[in-house]
Amino acid sequence: MSKLALQIEEIKKNKKNLGQEAYKEIKEAIIMGKLKPGEVLSENMLAKALGMSRTPIRDALKELLNEDLVEAIPGKGAFVKNIEVVDLLEIYEIREVLECMAAKTAVFKITAEEIQELENTWNGFLEKINNGGTVELEAVALADNKLHNLFIEKCSNKRLKDIIGILYQQVLRYQLISAQLLGSTKTTIKEHLEIIETMKEKDVEKIVSLLIKHIQWSRSIVERDLTGKQA
């Protein structure tokens, strides 16, 4: 390969890396609520904040548009996708079915070490609150996502993993909202510890029952908040 061809390949590689970096940073800001629903996504402002040109920003926004985290309004530009009640209901309805399906096979593949790590995290939250401390909402949301994602990662159905993988970018966004609305309450912590206990027992029927209850409860909390805001 000629020197010029190598230089062109290097430029393409750097461009792709910058686009992925921009995608990762913007996506995380949206999911974690640093970029609010309805907020304008100015290419110039994002490029300045991330220290790169507008081209990788534009590529990142296109990818996020496909994931339904960004919406484009003709003549106005790109915005963080608003969270609508109908989106919440559809996502949680699908999540309930697919996650419970995944859990039926995943429970037998989740290791004792993985369960222990989860238990340590949630017991740590409980101990902190019992001692009069507080737990960061982002930490609760990420721990919640990690627990539920384990069912997906460990399930036997590859196609099921692929389908849920697309959905979970949006699920994490709702989980953070749910954590913010609930706060670091003992109720949500104890619910997770109960799920973890059934994971130890490999009790499929009980796990599915607890997951349905937990997912529906989480959905109702966010739905109540969204309905109030949109009334």
CSV table of N, CA and C in Angstrom, one decimal, residues 16 24 66 91 132-135 187 202-203 207 219:
chain,number,residue,atom,x,y,z
A,16,LYS,N,-13.6,7.8,12.2
A,16,LYS,CA,-14.5,6.8,12.8
A,16,LYS,C,-14.4,6.8,14.3
A,24,LYS,N,-20.7,8.1,22.0
A,24,LYS,CA,-20.7,7.6,23.4
A,24,LYS,C,-20.9,8.7,24.4
A,66,ASN,N,-31.3,7.1,15.0
A,66,ASN,CA,-31.7,5.7,14.7
A,66,ASN,C,-32.1,4.9,15.9
A,91,ILE,N,-42.4,0.4,25.7
A,91,ILE,CA,-41.0,-0.1,26.1
A,91,ILE,C,-41.1,-1.1,27.3
A,132,GLY,N,-27.8,6.5,58.1
A,132,GLY,CA,-28.2,7.9,58.0
A,132,GLY,C,-27.6,8.6,56.8
A,133,GLY,N,-26.9,7.8,55.9
A,133,GLY,CA,-26.3,8.4,54.7
A,133,GLY,C,-27.2,8.4,53.5
A,134,THR,N,-26.7,8.8,52.4
A,134,THR,CA,-27.5,8.8,51.1
A,134,THR,C,-26.7,8.1,50.1
A,135,VAL,N,-27.5,7.6,49.1
A,135,VAL,CA,-26.9,6.9,47.9
A,135,VAL,C,-27.1,7.7,46.7
A,187,THR,N,-37.4,0.6,50.2
A,187,THR,CA,-38.3,-0.3,49.5
A,187,THR,C,-37.7,-0.9,48.2
A,202,LYS,N,-32.3,-20.3,42.5
A,202,LYS,CA,-32.6,-20.8,41.1
A,202,LYS,C,-34.1,-21.1,40.9
A,203,ASP,N,-34.9,-20.3,41.6
A,203,ASP,CA,-36.4,-20.5,41.6
A,203,ASP,C,-37.0,-19.6,40.4
A,207,ILE,N,-38.7,-15.9,40.5
A,207,ILE,CA,-37.9,-14.8,39.8
A,207,ILE,C,-38.8,-14.0,38.8
A,219,ARG,N,-42.6,1.1,36.2
A,219,ARG,CA,-43.3,1.8,35.1
A,219,ARG,C,-44.4,2.7,35.7
